[in-house]
Coordinates of C-alpha atoms in Angstrom, one line a residue:
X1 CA 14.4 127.3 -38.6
X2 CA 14.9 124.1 -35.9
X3 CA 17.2 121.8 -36.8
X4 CA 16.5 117.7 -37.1
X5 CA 19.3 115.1 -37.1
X6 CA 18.0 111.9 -37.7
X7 CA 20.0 108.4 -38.5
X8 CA 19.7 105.2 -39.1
X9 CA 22.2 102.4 -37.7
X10 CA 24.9 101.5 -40.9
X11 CA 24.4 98.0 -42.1
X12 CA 27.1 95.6 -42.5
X13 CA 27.9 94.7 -45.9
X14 CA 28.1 91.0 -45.6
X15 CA 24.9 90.7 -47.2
X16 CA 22.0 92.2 -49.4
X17 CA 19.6 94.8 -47.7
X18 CA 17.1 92.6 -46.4
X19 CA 13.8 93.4 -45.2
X20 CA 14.3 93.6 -41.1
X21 CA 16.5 97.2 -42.1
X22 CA 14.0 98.0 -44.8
X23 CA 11.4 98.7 -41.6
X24 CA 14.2 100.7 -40.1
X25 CA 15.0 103.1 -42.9
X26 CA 11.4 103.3 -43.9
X27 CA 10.3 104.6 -40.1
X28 CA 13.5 107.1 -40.1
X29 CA 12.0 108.1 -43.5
X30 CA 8.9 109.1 -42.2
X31 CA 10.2 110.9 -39.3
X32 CA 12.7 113.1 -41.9
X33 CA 9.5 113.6 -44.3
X34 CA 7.4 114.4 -40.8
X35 CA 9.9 116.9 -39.5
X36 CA 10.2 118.5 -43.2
X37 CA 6.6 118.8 -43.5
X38 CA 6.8 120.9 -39.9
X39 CA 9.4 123.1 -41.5
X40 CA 12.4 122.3 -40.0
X41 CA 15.6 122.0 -41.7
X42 CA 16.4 117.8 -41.7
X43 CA 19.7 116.5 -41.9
X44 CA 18.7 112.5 -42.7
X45 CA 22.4 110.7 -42.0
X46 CA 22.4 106.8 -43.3
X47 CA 25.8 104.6 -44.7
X48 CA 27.6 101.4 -44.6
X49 CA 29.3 99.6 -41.5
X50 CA 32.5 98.3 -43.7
X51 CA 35.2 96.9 -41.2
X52 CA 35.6 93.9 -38.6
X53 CA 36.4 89.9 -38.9
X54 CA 33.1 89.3 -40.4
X55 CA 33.8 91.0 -43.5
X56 CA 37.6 90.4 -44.0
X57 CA 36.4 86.5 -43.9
X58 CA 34.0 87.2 -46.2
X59 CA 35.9 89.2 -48.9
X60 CA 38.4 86.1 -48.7
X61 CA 35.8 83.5 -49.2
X62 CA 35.1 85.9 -52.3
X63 CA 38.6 85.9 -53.1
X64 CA 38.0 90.2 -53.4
X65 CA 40.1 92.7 -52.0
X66 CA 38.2 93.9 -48.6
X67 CA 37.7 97.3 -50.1
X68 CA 36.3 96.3 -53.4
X69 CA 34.3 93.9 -51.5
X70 CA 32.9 96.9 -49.7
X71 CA 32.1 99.0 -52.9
X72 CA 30.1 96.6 -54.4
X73 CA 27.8 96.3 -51.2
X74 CA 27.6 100.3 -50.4
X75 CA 26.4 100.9 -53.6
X76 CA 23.3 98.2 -53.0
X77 CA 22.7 99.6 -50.1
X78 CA 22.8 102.7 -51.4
X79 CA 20.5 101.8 -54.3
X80 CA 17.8 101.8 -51.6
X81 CA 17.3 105.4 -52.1
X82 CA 15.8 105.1 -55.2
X83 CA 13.8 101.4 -54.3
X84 CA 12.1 102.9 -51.4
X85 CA 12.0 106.5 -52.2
X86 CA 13.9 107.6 -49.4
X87 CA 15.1 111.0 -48.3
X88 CA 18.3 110.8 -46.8
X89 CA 20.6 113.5 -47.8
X90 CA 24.0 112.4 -46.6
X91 CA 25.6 108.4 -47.0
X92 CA 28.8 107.6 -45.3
X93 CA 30.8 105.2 -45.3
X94 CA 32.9 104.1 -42.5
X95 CA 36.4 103.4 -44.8
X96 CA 35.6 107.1 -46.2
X97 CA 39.1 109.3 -44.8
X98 CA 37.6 112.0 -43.0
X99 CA 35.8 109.4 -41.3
X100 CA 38.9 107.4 -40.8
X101 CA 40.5 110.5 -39.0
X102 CA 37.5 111.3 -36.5
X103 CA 37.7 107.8 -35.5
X104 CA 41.1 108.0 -34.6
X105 CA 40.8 111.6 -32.9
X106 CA 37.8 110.0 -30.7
X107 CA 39.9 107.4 -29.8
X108 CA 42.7 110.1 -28.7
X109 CA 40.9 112.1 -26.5
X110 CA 39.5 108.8 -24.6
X111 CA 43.2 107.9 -24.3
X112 CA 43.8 111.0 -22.9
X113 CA 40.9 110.8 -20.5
X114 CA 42.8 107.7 -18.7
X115 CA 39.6 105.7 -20.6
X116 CA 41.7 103.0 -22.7
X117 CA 44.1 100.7 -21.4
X118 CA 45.8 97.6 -22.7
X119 CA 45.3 94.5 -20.9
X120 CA 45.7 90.4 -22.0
X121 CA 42.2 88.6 -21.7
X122 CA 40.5 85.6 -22.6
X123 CA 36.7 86.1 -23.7
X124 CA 33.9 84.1 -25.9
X125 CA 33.1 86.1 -29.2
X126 CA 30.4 85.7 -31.8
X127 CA 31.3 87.0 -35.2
X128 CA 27.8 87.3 -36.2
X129 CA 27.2 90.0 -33.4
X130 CA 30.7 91.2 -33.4
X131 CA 30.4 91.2 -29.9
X132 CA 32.0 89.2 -26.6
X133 CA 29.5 86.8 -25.2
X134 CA 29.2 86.1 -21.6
X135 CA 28.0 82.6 -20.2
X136 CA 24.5 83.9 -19.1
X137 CA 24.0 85.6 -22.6
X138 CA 24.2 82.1 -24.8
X139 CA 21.9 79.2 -25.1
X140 CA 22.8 75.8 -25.5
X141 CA 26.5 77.2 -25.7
X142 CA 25.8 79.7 -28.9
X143 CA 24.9 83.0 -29.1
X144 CA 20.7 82.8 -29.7
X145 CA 21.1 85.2 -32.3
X146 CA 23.2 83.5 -34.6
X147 CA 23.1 79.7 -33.0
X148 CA 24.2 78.4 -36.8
X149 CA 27.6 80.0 -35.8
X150 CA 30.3 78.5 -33.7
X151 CA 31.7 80.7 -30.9
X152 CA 35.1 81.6 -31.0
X153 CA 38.0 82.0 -28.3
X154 CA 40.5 84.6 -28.2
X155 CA 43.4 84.6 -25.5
X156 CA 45.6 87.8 -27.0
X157 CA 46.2 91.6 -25.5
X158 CA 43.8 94.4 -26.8
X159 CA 43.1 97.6 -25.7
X160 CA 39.7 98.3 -23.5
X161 CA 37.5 101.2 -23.2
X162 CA 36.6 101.8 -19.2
X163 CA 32.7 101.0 -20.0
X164 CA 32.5 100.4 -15.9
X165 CA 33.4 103.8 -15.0
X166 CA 30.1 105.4 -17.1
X167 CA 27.8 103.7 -14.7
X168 CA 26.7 106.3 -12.9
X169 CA 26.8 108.9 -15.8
X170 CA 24.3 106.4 -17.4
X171 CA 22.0 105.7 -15.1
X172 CA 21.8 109.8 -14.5
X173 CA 20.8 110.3 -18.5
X174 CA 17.8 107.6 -18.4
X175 CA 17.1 109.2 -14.9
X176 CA 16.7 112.7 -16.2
X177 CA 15.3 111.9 -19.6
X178 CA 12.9 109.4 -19.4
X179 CA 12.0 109.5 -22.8
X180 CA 15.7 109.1 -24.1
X181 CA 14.9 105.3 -25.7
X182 CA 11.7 104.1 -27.3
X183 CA 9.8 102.2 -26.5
X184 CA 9.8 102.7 -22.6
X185 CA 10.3 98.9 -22.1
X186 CA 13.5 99.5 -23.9
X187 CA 14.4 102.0 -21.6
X188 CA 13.8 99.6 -18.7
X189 CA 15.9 96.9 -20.1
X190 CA 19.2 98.8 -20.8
X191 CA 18.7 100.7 -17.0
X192 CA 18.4 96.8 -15.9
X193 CA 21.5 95.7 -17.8
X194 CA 24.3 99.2 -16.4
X195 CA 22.4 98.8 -12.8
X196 CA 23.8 95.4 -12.6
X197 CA 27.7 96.4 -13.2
X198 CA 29.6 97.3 -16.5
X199 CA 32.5 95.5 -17.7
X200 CA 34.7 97.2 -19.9
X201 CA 35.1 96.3 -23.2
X202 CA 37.9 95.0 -25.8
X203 CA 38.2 97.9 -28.5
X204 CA 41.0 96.4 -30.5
X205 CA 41.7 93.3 -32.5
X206 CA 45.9 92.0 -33.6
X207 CA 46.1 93.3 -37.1
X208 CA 48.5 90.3 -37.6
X209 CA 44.9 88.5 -36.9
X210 CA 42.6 91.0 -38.2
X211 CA 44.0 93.8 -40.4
X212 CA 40.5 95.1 -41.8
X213 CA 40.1 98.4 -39.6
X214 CA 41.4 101.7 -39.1
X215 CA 45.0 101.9 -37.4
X216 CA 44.5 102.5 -33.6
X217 CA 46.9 105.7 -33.3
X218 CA 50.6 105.0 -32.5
X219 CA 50.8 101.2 -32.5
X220 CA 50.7 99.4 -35.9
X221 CA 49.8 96.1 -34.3
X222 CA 46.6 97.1 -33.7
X223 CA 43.6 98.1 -35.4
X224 CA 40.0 99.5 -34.0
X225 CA 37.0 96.8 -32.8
X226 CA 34.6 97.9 -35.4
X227 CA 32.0 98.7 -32.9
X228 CA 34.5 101.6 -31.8
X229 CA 35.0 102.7 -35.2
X230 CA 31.1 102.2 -36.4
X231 CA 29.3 104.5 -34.0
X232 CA 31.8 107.1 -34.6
X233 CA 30.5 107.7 -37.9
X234 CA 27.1 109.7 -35.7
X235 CA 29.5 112.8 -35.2
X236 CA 31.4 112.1 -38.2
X237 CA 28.7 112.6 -40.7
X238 CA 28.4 116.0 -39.3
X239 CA 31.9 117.4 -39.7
X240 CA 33.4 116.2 -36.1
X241 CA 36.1 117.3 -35.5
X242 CA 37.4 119.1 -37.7
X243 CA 34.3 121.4 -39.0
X244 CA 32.7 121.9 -35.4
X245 CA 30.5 124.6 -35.9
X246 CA 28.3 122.3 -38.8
X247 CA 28.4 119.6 -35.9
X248 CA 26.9 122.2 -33.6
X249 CA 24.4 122.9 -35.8
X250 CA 23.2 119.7 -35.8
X251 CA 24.5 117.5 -32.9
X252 CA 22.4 115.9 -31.0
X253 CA 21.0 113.0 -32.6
X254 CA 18.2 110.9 -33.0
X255 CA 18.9 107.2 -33.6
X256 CA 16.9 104.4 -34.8
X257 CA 18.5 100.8 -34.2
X258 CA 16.7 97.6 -34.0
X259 CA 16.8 95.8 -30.8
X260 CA 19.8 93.7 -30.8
X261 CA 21.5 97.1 -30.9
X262 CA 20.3 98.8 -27.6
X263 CA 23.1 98.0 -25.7
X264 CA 25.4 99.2 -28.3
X265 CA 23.7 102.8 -29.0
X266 CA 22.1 103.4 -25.7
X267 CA 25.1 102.7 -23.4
X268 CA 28.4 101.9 -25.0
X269 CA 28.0 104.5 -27.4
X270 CA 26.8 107.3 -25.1
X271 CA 29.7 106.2 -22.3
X272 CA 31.8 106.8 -25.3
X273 CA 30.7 110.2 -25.6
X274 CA 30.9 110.5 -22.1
X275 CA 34.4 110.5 -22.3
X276 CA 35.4 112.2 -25.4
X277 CA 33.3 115.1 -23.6
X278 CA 30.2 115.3 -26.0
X279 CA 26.6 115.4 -25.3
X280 CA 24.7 112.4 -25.3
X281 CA 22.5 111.4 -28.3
X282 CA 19.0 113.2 -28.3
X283 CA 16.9 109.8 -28.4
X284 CA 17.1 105.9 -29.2
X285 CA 14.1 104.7 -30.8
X286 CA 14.3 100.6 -30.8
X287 CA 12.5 98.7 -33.3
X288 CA 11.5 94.9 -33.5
X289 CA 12.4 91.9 -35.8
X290 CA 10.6 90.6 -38.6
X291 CA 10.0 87.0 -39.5
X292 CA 8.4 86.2 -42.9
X293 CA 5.5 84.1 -43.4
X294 CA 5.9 83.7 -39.5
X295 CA 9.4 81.9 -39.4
X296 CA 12.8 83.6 -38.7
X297 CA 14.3 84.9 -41.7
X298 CA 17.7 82.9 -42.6
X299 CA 19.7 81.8 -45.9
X300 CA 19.4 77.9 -44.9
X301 CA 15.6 78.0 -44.6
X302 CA 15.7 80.3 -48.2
X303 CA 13.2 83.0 -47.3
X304 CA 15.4 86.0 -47.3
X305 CA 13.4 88.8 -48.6
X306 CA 14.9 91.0 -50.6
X307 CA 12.4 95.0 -50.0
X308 CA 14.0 96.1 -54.0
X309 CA 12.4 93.3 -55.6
X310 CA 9.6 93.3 -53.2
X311 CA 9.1 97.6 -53.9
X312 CA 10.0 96.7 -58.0
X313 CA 7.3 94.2 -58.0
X314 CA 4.6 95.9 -55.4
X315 CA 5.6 99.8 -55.6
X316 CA 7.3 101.3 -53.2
X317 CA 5.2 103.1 -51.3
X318 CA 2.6 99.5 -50.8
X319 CA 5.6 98.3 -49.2
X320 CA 6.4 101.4 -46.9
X321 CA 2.6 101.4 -46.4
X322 CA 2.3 97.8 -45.1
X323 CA 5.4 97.7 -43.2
X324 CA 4.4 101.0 -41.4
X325 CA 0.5 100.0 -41.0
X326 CA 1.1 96.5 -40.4
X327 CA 4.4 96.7 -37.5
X328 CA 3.5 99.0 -34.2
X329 CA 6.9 100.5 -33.7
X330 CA 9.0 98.5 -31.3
X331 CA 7.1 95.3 -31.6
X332 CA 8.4 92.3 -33.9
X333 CA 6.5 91.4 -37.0
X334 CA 5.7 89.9 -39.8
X335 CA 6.0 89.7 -43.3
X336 CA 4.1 88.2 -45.8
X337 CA 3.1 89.2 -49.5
X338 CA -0.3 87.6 -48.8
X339 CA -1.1 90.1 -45.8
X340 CA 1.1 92.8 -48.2
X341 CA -1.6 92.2 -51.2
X342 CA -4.4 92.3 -49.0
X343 CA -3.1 95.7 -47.6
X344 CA -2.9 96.9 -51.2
X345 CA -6.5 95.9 -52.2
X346 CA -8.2 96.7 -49.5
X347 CA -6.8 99.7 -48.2
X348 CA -4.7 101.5 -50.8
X349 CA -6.8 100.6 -53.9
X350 CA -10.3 100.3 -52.4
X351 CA -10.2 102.8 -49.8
X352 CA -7.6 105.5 -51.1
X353 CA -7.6 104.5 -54.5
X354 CA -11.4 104.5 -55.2
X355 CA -11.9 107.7 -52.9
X356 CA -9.6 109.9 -55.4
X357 CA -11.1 108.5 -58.3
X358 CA -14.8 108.7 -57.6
X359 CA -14.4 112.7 -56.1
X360 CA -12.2 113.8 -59.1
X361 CA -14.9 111.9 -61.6
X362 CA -17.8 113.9 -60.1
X363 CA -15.6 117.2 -60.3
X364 CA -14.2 116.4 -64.2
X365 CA -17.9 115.5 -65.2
X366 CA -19.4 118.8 -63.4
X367 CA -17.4 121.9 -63.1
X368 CA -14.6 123.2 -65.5
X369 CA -13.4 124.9 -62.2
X370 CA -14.6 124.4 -58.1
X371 CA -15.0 127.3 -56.6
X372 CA -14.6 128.0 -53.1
X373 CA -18.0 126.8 -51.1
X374 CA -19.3 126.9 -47.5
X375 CA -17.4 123.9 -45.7
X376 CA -19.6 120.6 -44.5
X377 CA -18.4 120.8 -40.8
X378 CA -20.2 117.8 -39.4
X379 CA -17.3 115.7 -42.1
X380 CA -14.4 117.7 -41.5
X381 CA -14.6 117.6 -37.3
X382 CA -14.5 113.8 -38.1
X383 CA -10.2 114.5 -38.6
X384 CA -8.3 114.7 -35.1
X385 CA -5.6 116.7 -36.1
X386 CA -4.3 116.7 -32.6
X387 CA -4.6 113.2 -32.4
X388 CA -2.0 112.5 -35.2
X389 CA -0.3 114.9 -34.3
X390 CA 0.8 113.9 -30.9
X391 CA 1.4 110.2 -32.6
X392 CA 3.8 111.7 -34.6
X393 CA 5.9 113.2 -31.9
X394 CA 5.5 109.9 -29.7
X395 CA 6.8 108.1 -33.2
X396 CA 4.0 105.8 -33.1
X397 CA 3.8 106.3 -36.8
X398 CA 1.2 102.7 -37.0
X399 CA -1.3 104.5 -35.0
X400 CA -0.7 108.2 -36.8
X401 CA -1.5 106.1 -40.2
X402 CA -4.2 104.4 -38.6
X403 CA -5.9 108.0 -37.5
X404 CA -5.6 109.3 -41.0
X405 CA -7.2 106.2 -42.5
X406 CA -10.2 106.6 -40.2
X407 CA -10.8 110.1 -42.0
X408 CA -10.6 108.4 -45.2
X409 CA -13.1 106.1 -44.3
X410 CA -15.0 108.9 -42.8
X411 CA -15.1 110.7 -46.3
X412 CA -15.9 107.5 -48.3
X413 CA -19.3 107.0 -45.6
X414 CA -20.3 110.4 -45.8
X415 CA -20.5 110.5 -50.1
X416 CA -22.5 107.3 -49.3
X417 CA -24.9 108.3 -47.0
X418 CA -25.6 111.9 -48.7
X419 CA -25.2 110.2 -52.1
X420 CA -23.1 113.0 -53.5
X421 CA -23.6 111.4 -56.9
X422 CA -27.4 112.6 -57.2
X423 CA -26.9 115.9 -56.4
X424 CA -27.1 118.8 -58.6
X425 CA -26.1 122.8 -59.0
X426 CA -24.6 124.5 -56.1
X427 CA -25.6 121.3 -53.5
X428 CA -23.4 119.1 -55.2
X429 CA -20.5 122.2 -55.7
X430 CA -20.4 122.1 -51.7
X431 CA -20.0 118.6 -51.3
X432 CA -17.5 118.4 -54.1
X433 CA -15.5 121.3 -52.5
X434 CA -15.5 119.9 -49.1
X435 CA -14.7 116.6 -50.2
X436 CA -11.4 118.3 -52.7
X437 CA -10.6 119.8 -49.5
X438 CA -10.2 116.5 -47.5
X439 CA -8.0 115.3 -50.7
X440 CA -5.8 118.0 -50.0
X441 CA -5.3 117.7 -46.6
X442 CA -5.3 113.7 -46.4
X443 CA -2.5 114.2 -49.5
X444 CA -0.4 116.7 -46.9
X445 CA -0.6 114.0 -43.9
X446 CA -0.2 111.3 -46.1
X447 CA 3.1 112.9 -47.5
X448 CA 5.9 111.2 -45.1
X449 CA 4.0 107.9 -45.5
X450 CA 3.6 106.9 -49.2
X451 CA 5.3 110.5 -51.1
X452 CA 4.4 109.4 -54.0
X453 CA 0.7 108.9 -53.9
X454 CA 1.0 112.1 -52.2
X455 CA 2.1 113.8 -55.1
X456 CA -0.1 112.3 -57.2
X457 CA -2.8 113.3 -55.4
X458 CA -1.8 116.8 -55.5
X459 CA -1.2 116.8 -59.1
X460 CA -4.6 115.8 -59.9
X461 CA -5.6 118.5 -57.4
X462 CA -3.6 120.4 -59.9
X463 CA -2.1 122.0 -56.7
X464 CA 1.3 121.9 -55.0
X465 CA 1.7 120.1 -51.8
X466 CA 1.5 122.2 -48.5
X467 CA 2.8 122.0 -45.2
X468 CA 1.4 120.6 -42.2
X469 CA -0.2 124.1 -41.4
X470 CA -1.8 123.9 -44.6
X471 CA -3.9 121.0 -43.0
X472 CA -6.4 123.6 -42.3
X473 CA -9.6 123.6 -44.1
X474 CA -10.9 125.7 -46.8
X475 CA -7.9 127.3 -47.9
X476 CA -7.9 126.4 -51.7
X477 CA -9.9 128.9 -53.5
X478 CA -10.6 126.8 -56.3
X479 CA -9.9 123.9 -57.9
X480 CA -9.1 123.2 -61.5
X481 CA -8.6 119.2 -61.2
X482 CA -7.2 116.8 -63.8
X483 CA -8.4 112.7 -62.4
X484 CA -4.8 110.5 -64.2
X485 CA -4.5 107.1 -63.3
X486 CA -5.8 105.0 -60.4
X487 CA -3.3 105.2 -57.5
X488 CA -3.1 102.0 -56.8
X489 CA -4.2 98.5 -58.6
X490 CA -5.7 95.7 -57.5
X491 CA -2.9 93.0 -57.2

């Protein structure tokens, strides 16, 4: 059985989930469920980003102790499991101990690589980003990304990781894996960004400053940069170091980030690996932003979204549906719940929705049990298998959803134009099966999409769901089906 190791980015806890991460954990969702339904064996990693300045301030302003601070926000995040009906199997945290000592193992064997050295600077930072800012990178003096914040000057010693001398090793991984971040425009930009030099990088902070973070090994004045510490958590989740073989088994990685992270997971993080001597990731797919209602999302303009009220209120799988359908991956996007509503009524309840219930009627009304019939090939060469298919694998998981909806709207035209509902005896046991049939296999493809309705489906079906080489047709030998509730309503 092939292995799958798939993981989101961990989220800071300064703040509720939101829904810019909500499109990130739904896509890695789909790719789990996708990879599941091919039968491989899917280790989904996800967790919470818990050190660094931003955080410390924050648990202060709360007048919480940073930890408890940090409890109270993993276990929101981690109450997205159950919002969005997620699959993850494994949530870390980065103040859990065993992460805590991979962390400070990594950071030994790049000492002992000649790759971190102490040295006094004087640098811009924004605490937003958690990151140094150079002149070139700000506009109007701030950082774009978070221009509400004043940057901040530090003038101390830390240690630095030698980013500049993974250059070369760099450009050689985009080189000979051209498909190593998605989408390729993403790939361009971060060659663009190592081919024009690297400057290595502050990976501690004065715990007299700073003391939120993990002990940099053998000097208590220090404690790690949370970027150092954060990434670790890839190979951490997976027993590194200290339970190699189970990281074998899984290592390497594919990584989902949005795109104010490339730089971080597609070239500090792999020049980190470089030098603790570990393969590079496996892939970097890059998604975009989301605005809402077609204006940034921010606190001061009040139109946060929250995706667990949003999946409460709407279900969860409308959500995943919209922000899958409506958001190409890697392009920015927007969220409404107009265009979210409209998704639901037109697509879900009218197309899906009334499909189920108007095949499952005819069958109920008709026949105690559906036999087994000669298929109608003309409808069922109208589903390109191959075509989704090779969506999947790109990850263009809009366009695979797209594909399947086009057979859905093929199966609603074609009980139209035969007008299925006037038929009689074994005519209409034909068109019944057929159409069962294409339930069945729209349920199966629809499965890492909306799960739910998937199983739904299926239950009414009275079957179990497949796999994706069930999504052959005619292999049910009959059908005893039992129509429930509409799958979707009308909001």
């Amino acid at each position: 059985m092939a292995k799958f190791y798939i993981t989101t980015t961990l989220p800071y806890v300064n703040a509720d989930p939101h829904i810019g991460f909500a499109l990130e954990i739904i896509d890695a969702d789909v790719i789990a469920r996708f990879k599941k339904l091919q039968g491989d064996d899917v280790f989904f990693n996800f967790g919470t980003d818990e050190h660094g300045l931003k955080i410390y301030r924050k648990a202060l302003e709360e007048k919480k102790d940073p930890k408890k601070y940090c409890d109270e926000y993993a276990a929101k995040f981690n109450s997205l499991k159950q919002a969005l009906n997620l699959s993850y199997n494994n949530f870390i945290r980065t103040t859990d101990s065993h992460h805590v000592k991979a962390a400070q193992e990594f950071w030994n064997r790049c000492l002992k690589e000649g790759d971190i050295y102490k040295k006094k600077y004087q640098i811009k930072y924004c605490v937003g980003c958690e990151l140094e800012k150079t002149d070139s990178e700000l506009e109007n003096g701030k950082c774009p990304l978070h221009p509400n914040l004043n940057l901040e000057f530090y003038d101390e010693e830390n240690y630095f990781f030698r980013f500049s001398k993974y250059r070369k090793n760099l450009l050689k991984l985009y080189k000979d894996n051209p498909n190593f971040v998605l989408p390729k425009e993403k790939l361009n930009e971060i060659k663009s960004f190592v081919e024009m030099g690297l400057e290595d990088f502050s990976i501690s902070r004065l715990k007299k400053k700073m003391p939120w973070g993990i002990d940099v090994p053998n000097d208590k004045d220090h404690v790690m940069f949370v970027w150092f510490d954060a990434l670790i958590n890839y190979i951490s989740a997976i027993g590194w170091p200290e339970k190699i073989n189970e990281f074998k088994k899984w290592w390497p990685v594919t990584q989902l980030a949005g795109k104010d992270n490339l730089r971080q997971q597609s070239a500090m993080w792999q020049a980190m690996l470089f030098s603790a001597k570990i393969k590079p990731s496996k892939q970097i797919l890059i998604h975009g932003f989301l605005t809402a209602d077609g204006k940034k999302i921010s606190k001061s303009l009040g139109n946060v979204v929250n995706p667990i009220e949003i999946a409460k209120k709407y279900s969860s799988d409308s959500l995943r549906y919209f922000l899958i359908r409506e958001i190409p991956f890697g392009d920015d996007g927007d969220f409404s719940e107009e265009a979210l509503k409209n998704r639901i009524n037109n697509e879900l309840a009218n197309d899906l929705g009334n499909l189920v219930s108007r095949v499952l009627t005819l069958v109920e009304k008709n026949f105690k049990t559906l036999k087994k019939k000669e298929l109608d090939k003309k409808l069922i060469s109208k589903l390109d298998l191959d075509k989704i298919n090779e969506y999947l694998d790109k990850y263009e998981l809009h366009n695979a959803l797209s594909e399947i909806w086009k057979f859905i709207n093929e199966v609603n035209k074609h009980i139209n134009q035969e007008k299925v509902w006037e038929l009689k005896g074994k005519e209409l046991e034909k068109h019944l099966y057929t159409l069962v049939e294409s339930l069945r296999v729209i349920s199966i493809l629809l499965y890492p999409f909306i799960p739910e309705t998937s199983e739904k489906i299926n239950k009414q079906l009275g079957i179990k769901l497949g796999k994706k080489k069930d999504c052959r047709f005619g292999v049910e030998k009959e059908y005893k089906v039992k129509k429930g509730e509409m799958l979707f309503k009308k909001v």
